[in-house]
CSV table of C-alpha atoms in Angstrom, one decimal:
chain,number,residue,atom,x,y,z
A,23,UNK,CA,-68.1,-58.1,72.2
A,24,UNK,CA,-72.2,-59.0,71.2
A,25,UNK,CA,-71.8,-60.4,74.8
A,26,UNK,CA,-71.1,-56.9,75.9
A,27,UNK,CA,-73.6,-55.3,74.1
A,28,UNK,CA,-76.6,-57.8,75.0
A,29,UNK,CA,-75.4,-56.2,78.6
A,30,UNK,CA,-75.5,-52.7,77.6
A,31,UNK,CA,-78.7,-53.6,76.1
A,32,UNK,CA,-80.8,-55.0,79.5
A,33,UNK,CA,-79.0,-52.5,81.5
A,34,UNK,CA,-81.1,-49.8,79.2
A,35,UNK,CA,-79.9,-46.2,78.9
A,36,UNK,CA,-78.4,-44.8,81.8
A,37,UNK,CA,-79.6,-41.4,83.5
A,38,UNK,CA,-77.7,-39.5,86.0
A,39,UNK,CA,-79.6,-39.8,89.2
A,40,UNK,CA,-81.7,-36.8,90.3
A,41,UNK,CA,-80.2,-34.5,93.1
A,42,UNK,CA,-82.1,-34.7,96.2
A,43,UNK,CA,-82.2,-31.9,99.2
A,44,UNK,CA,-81.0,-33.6,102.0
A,45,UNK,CA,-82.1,-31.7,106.2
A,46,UNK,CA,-78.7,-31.7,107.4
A,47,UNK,CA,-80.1,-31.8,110.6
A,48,UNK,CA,-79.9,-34.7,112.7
A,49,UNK,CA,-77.0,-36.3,111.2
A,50,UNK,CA,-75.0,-38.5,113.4
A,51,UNK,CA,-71.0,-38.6,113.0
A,52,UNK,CA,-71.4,-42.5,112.6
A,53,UNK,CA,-73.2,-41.4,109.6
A,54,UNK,CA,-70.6,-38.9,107.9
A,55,UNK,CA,-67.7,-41.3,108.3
A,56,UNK,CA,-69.8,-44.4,106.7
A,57,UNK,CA,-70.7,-41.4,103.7
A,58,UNK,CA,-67.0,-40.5,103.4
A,59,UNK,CA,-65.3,-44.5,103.5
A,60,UNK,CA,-68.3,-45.3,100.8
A,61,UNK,CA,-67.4,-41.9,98.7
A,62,UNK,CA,-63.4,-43.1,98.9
A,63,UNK,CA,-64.6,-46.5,97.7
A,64,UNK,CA,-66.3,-44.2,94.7
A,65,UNK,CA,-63.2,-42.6,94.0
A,66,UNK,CA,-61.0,-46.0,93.4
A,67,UNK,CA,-61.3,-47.7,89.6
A,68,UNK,CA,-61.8,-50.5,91.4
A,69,UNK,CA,-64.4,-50.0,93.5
A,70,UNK,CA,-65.6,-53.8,94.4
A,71,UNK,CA,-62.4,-55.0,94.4
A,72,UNK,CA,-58.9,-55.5,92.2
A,73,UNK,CA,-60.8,-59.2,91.7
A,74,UNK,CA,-63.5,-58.0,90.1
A,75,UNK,CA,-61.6,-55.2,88.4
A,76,UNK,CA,-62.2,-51.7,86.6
A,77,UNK,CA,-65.5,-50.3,87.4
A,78,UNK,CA,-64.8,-46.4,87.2
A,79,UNK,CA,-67.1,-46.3,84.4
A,80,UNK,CA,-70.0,-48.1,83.2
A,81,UNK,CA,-68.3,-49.2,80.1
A,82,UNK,CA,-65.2,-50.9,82.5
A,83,UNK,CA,-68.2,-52.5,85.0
A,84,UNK,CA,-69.9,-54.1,82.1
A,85,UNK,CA,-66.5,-55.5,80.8
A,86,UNK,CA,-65.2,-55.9,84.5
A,87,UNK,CA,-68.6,-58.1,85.2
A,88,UNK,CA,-68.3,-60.0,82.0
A,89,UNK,CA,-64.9,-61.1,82.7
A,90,UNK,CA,-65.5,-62.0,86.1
A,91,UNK,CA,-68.3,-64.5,84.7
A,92,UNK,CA,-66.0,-65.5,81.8
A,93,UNK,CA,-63.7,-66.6,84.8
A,94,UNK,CA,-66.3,-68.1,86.7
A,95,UNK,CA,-67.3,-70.0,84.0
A,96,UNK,CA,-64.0,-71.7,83.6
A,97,UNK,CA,-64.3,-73.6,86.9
A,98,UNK,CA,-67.1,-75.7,85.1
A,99,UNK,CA,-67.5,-77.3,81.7
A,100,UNK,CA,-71.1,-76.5,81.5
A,101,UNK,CA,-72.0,-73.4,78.8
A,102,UNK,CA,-74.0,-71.8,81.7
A,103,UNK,CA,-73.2,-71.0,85.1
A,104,UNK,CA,-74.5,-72.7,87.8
A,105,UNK,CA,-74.9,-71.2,91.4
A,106,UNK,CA,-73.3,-73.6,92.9
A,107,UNK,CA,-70.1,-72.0,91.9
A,108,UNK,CA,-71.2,-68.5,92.9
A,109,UNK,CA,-72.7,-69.9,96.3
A,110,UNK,CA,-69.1,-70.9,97.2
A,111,UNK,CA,-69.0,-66.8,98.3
A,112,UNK,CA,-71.2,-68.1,100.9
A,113,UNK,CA,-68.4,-70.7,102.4
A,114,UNK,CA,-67.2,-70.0,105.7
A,115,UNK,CA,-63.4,-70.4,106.4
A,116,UNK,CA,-64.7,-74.1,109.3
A,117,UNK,CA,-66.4,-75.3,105.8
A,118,UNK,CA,-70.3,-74.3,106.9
A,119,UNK,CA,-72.3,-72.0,105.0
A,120,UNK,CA,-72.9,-68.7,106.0
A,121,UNK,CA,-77.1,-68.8,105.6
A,122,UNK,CA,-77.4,-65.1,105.4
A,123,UNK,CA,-75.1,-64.7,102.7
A,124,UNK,CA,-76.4,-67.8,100.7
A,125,UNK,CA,-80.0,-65.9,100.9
A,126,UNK,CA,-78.6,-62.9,99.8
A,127,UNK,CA,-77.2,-64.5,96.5
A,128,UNK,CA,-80.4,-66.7,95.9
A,129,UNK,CA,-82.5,-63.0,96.1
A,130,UNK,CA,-79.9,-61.3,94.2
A,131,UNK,CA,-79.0,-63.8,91.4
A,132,UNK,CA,-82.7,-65.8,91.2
A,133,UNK,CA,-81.2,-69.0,89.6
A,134,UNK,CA,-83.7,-71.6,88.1
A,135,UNK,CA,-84.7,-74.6,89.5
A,136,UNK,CA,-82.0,-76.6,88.1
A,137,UNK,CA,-79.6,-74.2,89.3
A,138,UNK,CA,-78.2,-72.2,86.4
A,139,UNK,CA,-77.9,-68.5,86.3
């Protein structure tokens, strides 16, 4: 639970997003049908995946994300996680990396030169 609440705590207080106007004009259809499959993803409880679990509110995606490092975590016997694990997102079914997503973790997840998270 202090876990949880060291999350809640970098996360800061959350504000509603400001509505925005929006020129309807020159929309393509492409464009509507990505809008509604990304609003039906909004919709589910689980809207990253059953994996991951519950994230219909930001109480459930804080626990959800916790979890899923809790879990992570068990595939190691350090205290800390190291990428290495979570770079495994990155392996390709013919056992290569997939560069582009390996990038895209490094940027997202900045781990430290020794690797942990």
């Amino acid at each position: 639970r202090s876990q949880k609440r060291r999350i809640e705590r970098l996360l800061g207080n959350w504000e509603e997003p400001e509505k925005e106007s929006v020129s309807s004009e020159n929309v393509s259809i492409g464009a509507i049908l990505q809008f509604r499959t990304s609003l039906s993803k909004l919709g589910s409880p689980f809207p990253f995946s059953f994996a991951f679990g519950k994230a219909d509110t930001r109480d459930r995606c804080v626990e959800s994300s916790q979890n899923l490092y809790l879990r992570l975590l068990g595939h190691t016997k350090d205290t800390t996680l190291h990428f290495n694990i979570l770079g495994l997102v990155a392996l390709q079914q013919d056992g290569s990396l997939d560069q582009q997503k390996l990038r895209s973790l490094i940027k997202v997840f900045r781990p430290g030169r020794n690797g942990r998270l």
